[in-house]
CSV table of C-alpha atoms in Angstrom, one decimal:
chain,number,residue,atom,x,y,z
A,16,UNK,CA,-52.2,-97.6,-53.9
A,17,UNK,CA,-50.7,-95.1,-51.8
A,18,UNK,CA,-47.1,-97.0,-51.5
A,19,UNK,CA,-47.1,-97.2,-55.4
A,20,UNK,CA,-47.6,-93.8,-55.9
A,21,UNK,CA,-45.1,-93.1,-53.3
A,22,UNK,CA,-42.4,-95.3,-55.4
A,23,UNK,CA,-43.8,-93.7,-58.7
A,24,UNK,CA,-43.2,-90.1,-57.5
A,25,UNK,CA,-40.0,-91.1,-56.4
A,26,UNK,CA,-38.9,-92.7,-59.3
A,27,UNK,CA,-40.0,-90.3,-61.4
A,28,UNK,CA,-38.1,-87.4,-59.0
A,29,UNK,CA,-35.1,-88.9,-59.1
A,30,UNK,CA,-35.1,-89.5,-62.8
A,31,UNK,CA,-35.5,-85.8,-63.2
A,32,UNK,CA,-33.1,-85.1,-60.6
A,33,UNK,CA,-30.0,-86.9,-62.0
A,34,UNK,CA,-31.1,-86.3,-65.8
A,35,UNK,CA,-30.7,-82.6,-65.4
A,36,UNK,CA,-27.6,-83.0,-63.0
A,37,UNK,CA,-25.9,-85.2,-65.7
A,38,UNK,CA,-26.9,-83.3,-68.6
A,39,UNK,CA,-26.1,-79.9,-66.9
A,40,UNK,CA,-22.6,-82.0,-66.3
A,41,UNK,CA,-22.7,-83.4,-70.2
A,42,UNK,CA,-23.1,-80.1,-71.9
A,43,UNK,CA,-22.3,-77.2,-69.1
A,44,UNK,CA,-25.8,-75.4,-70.2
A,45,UNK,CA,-26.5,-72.6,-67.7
A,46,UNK,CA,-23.4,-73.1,-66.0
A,47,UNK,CA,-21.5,-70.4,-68.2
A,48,UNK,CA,-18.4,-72.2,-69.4
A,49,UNK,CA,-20.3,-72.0,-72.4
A,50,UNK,CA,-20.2,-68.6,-73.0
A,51,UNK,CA,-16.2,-68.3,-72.2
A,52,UNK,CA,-15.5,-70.2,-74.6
A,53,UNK,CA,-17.6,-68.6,-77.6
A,54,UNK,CA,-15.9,-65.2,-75.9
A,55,UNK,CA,-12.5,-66.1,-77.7
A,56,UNK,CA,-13.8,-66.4,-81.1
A,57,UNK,CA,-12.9,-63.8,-83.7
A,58,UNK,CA,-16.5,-63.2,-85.1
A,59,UNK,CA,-18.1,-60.5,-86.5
A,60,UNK,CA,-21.2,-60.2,-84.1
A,61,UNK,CA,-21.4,-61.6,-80.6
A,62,UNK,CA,-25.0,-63.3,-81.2
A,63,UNK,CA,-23.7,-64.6,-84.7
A,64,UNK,CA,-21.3,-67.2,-82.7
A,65,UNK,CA,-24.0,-67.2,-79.6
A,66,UNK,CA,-26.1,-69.2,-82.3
A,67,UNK,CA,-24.4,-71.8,-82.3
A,68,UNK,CA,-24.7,-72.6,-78.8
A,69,UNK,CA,-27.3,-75.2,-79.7
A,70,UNK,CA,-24.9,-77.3,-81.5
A,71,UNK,CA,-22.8,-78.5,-78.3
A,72,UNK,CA,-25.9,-79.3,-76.0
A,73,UNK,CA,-27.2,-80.9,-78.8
A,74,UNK,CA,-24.0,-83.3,-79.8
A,75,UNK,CA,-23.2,-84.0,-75.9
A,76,UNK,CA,-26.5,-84.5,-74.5
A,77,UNK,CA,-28.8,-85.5,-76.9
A,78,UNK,CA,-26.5,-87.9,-79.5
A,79,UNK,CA,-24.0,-89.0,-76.7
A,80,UNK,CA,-25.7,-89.6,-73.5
A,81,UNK,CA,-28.4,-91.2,-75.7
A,82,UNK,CA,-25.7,-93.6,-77.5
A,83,UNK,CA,-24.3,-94.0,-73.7
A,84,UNK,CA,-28.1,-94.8,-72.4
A,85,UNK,CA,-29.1,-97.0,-75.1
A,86,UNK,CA,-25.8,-98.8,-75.4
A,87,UNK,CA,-26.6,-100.0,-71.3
A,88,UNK,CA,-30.0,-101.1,-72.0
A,89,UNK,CA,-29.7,-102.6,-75.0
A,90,UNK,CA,-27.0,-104.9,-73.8
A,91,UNK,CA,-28.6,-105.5,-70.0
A,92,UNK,CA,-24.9,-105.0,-68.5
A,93,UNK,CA,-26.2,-102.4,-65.2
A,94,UNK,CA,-28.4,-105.7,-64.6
A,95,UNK,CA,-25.8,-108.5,-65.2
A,96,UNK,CA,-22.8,-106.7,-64.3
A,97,UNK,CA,-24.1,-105.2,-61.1
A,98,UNK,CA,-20.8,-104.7,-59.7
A,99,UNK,CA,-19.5,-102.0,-62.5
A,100,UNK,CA,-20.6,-98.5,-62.6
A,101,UNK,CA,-19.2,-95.5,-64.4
A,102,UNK,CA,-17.7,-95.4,-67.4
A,103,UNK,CA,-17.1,-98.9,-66.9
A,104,UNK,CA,-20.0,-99.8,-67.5
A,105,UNK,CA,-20.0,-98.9,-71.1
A,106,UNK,CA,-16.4,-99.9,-71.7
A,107,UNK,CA,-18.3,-103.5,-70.8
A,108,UNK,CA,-21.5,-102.9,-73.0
A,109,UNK,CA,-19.3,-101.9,-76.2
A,110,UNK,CA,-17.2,-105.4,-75.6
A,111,UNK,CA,-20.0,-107.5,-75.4
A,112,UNK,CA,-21.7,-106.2,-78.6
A,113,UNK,CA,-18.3,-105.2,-80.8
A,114,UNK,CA,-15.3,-107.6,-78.7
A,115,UNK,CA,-12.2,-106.7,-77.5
A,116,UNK,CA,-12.1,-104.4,-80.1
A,117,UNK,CA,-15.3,-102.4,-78.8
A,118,UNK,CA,-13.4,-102.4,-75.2
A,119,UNK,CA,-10.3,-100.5,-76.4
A,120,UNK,CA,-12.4,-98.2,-78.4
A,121,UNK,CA,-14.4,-97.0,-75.7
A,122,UNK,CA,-11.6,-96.6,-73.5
A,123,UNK,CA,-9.8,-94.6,-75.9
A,124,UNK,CA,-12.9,-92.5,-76.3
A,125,UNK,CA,-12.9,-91.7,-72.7
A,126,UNK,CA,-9.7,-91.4,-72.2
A,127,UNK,CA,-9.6,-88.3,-75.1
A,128,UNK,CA,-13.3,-87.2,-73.5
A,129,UNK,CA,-11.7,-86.7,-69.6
A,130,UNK,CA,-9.0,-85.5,-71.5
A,131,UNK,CA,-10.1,-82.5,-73.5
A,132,UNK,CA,-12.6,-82.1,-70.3
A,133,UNK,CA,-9.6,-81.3,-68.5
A,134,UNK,CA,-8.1,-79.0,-70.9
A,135,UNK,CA,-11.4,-77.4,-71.5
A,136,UNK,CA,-12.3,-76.6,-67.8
A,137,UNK,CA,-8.8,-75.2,-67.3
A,138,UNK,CA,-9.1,-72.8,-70.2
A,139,UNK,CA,-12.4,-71.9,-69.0
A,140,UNK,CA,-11.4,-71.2,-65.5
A,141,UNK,CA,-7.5,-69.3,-66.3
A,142,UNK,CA,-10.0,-67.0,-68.2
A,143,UNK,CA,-11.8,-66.0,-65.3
A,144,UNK,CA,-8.9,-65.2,-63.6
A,145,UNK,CA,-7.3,-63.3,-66.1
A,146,UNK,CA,-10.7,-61.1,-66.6
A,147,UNK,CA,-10.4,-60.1,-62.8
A,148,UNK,CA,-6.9,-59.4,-62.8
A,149,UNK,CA,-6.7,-57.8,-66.4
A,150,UNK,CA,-3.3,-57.2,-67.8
A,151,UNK,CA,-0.9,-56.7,-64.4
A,152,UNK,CA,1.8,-58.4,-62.9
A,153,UNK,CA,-0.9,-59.9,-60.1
A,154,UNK,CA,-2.5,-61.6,-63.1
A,155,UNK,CA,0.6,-63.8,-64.0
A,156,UNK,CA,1.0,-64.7,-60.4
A,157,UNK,CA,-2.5,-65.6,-59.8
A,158,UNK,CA,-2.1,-67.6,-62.7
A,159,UNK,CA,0.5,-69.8,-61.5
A,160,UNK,CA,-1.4,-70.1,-58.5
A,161,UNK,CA,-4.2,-71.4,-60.0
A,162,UNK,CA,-3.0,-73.3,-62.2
A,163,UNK,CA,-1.5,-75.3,-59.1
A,164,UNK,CA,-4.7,-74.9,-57.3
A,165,UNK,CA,-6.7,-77.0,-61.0
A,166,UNK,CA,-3.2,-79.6,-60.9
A,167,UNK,CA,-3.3,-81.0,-57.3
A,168,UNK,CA,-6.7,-82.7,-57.2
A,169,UNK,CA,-6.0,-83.9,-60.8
A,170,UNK,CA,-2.7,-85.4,-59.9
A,171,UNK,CA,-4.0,-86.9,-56.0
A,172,UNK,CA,-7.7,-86.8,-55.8
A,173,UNK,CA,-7.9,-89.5,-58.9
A,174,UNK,CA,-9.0,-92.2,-56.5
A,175,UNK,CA,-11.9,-90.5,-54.9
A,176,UNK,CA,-15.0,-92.6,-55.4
A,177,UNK,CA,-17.4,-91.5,-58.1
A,178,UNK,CA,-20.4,-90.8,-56.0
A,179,UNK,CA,-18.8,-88.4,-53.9
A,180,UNK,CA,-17.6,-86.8,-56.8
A,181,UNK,CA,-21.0,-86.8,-58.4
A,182,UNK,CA,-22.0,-85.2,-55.2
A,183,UNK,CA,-19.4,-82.2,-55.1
A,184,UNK,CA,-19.8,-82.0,-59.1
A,185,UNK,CA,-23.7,-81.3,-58.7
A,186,UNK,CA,-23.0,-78.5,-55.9
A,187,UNK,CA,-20.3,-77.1,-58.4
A,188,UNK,CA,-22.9,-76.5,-61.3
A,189,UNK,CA,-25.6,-75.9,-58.8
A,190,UNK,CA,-23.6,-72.7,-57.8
A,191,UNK,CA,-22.5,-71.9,-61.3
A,192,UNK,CA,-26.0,-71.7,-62.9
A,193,UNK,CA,-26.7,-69.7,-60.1
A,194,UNK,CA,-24.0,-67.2,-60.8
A,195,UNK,CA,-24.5,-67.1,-64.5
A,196,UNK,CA,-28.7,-66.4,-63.7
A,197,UNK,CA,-27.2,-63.5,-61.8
A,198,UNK,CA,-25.2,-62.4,-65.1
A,199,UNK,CA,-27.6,-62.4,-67.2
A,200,UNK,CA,-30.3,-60.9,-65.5
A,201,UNK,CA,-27.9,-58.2,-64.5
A,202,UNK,CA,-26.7,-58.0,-68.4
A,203,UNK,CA,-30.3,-58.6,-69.5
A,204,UNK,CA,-30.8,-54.8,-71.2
A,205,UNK,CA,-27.5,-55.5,-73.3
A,206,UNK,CA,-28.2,-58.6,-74.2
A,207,UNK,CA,-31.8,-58.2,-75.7
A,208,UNK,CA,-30.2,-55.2,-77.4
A,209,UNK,CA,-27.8,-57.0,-79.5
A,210,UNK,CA,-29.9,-59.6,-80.1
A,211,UNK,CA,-32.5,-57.0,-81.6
A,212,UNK,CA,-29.3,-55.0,-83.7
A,213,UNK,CA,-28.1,-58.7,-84.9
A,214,UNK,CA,-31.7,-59.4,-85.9
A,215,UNK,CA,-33.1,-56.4,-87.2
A,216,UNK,CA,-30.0,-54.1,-88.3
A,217,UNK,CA,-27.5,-56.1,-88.6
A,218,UNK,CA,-27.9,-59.2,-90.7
A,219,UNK,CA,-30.9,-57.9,-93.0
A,220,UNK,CA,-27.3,-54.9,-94.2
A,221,UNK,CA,-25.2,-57.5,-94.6
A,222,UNK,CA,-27.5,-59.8,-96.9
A,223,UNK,CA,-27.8,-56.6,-98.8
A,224,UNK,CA,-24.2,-57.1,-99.1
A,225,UNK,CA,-23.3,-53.6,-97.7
A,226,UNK,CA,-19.8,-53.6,-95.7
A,227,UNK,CA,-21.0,-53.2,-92.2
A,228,UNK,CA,-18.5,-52.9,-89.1
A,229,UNK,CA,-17.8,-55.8,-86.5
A,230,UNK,CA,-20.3,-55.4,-83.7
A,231,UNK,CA,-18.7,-56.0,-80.1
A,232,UNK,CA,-20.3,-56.6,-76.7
A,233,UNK,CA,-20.2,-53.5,-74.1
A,234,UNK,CA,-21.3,-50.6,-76.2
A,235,UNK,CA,-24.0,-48.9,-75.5
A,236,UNK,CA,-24.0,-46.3,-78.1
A,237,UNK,CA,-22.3,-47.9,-81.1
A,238,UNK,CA,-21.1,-51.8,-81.8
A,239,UNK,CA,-18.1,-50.9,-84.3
A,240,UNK,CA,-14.8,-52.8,-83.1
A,241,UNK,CA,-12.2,-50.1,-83.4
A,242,UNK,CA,-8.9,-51.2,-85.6
């Protein structure tokens, strides 16, 4: 009795392990490229566009990884093809149900996925750096740098095998949920209050259809967006 609770625990530990590493990996919730990227829209109040946050956890995680998941046990291919991980694996499981038509879809899928990941990371990431350096020469430098810094392991680290790149992916988010706790805890007072001015001043004037200013993020006194 003891040794199958031993292999349940276990079971059940990893399962939450890896499910919140690949879902943390799947959507980036926590990990703050989130919010960089809902910082470039033109909106007219920061919690307005932090609403729809939801909507890419929700379309990555929950509709994807579930078409992924069910697609492998449906089909039986991580028990018959025991050879094939990764996103192999489903190129495999899309060809046995749909043909050799399933098996170019799916690669073209991923192939647009890791693409746009790519993009999207860099974006993320070149807009970190400009936010320390801020408009200066060092900025435009620093850019370069980094941009050659995101390239290399692109371009020569393409062979690395996917568990160790699981491995340095997890420690990645790890420290990036970690840094965006910090953010918002430190942030927490400006945060709650334009949630409460979104909520309670806000949006109740502009369903009255009055003309109310854009509201912008670092104000403590008043949220109008100067022209």
């Amino acid at each position: 009795m003891a040794g199958i609770g031993g292999f349940a625990g276990a079971t059940v530990k990893d399962a939450i392990r890896y499910g919140v590493a690949r879902g943390l990996y799947s959507n980036d919730a926590g990990t703050g490229y989130g919010m960089i990227a809902h910082a470039s829209a033109i909106t007219d109040h920061p919690v307005r566009q932090a609403s729809w946050g939801w909507g890419e956890v929700f379309l990555d995680t929950i509709v994807v990884c579930s078409v992924t998941a069910l697609s492998l046990i449906t089909t039986n291919v991580y028990v018959t093809h025991p050879g094939v991980t990764s996103a192999r694996l489903t190129t495999v499981a899309f060809g046995i149900v749909y043909g050799q038509f399933g098996k170019y879809f799916m690669a073209l899928a991923i192939t647009v996925f890791a693409w746009t990941t790519i993009i999207g990371m860099y974006y993320s990431c070149e807009k970190s750096v400009n936010y320390v350096f801020g408009d200066t020469k060092r900025n435009k430098i620093f850019t370069k740098i980094y941009m050659l810094y995101y390239l290399v392991p692109c371009v020569f680290l393409y062979n690395v095998q996917a568990n160790t790149l699981w491995a340095m992916t997890d420690i990645l988010s790890g420290i990036y949920v970690i840094v965006t706790m910090v953010f918002i805890y430190t942030k927490q007072g400006e945060i709650m209050r334009l949630f409460k001015d979104f909520w309670d001043r806000y949006l109740p004037l502009k369903e009255k259809g009055e003309d109310v200013p854009p509201v912008v993020y670092g104000n403590d006194q008043i949220y109008v967006k100067k022209e």
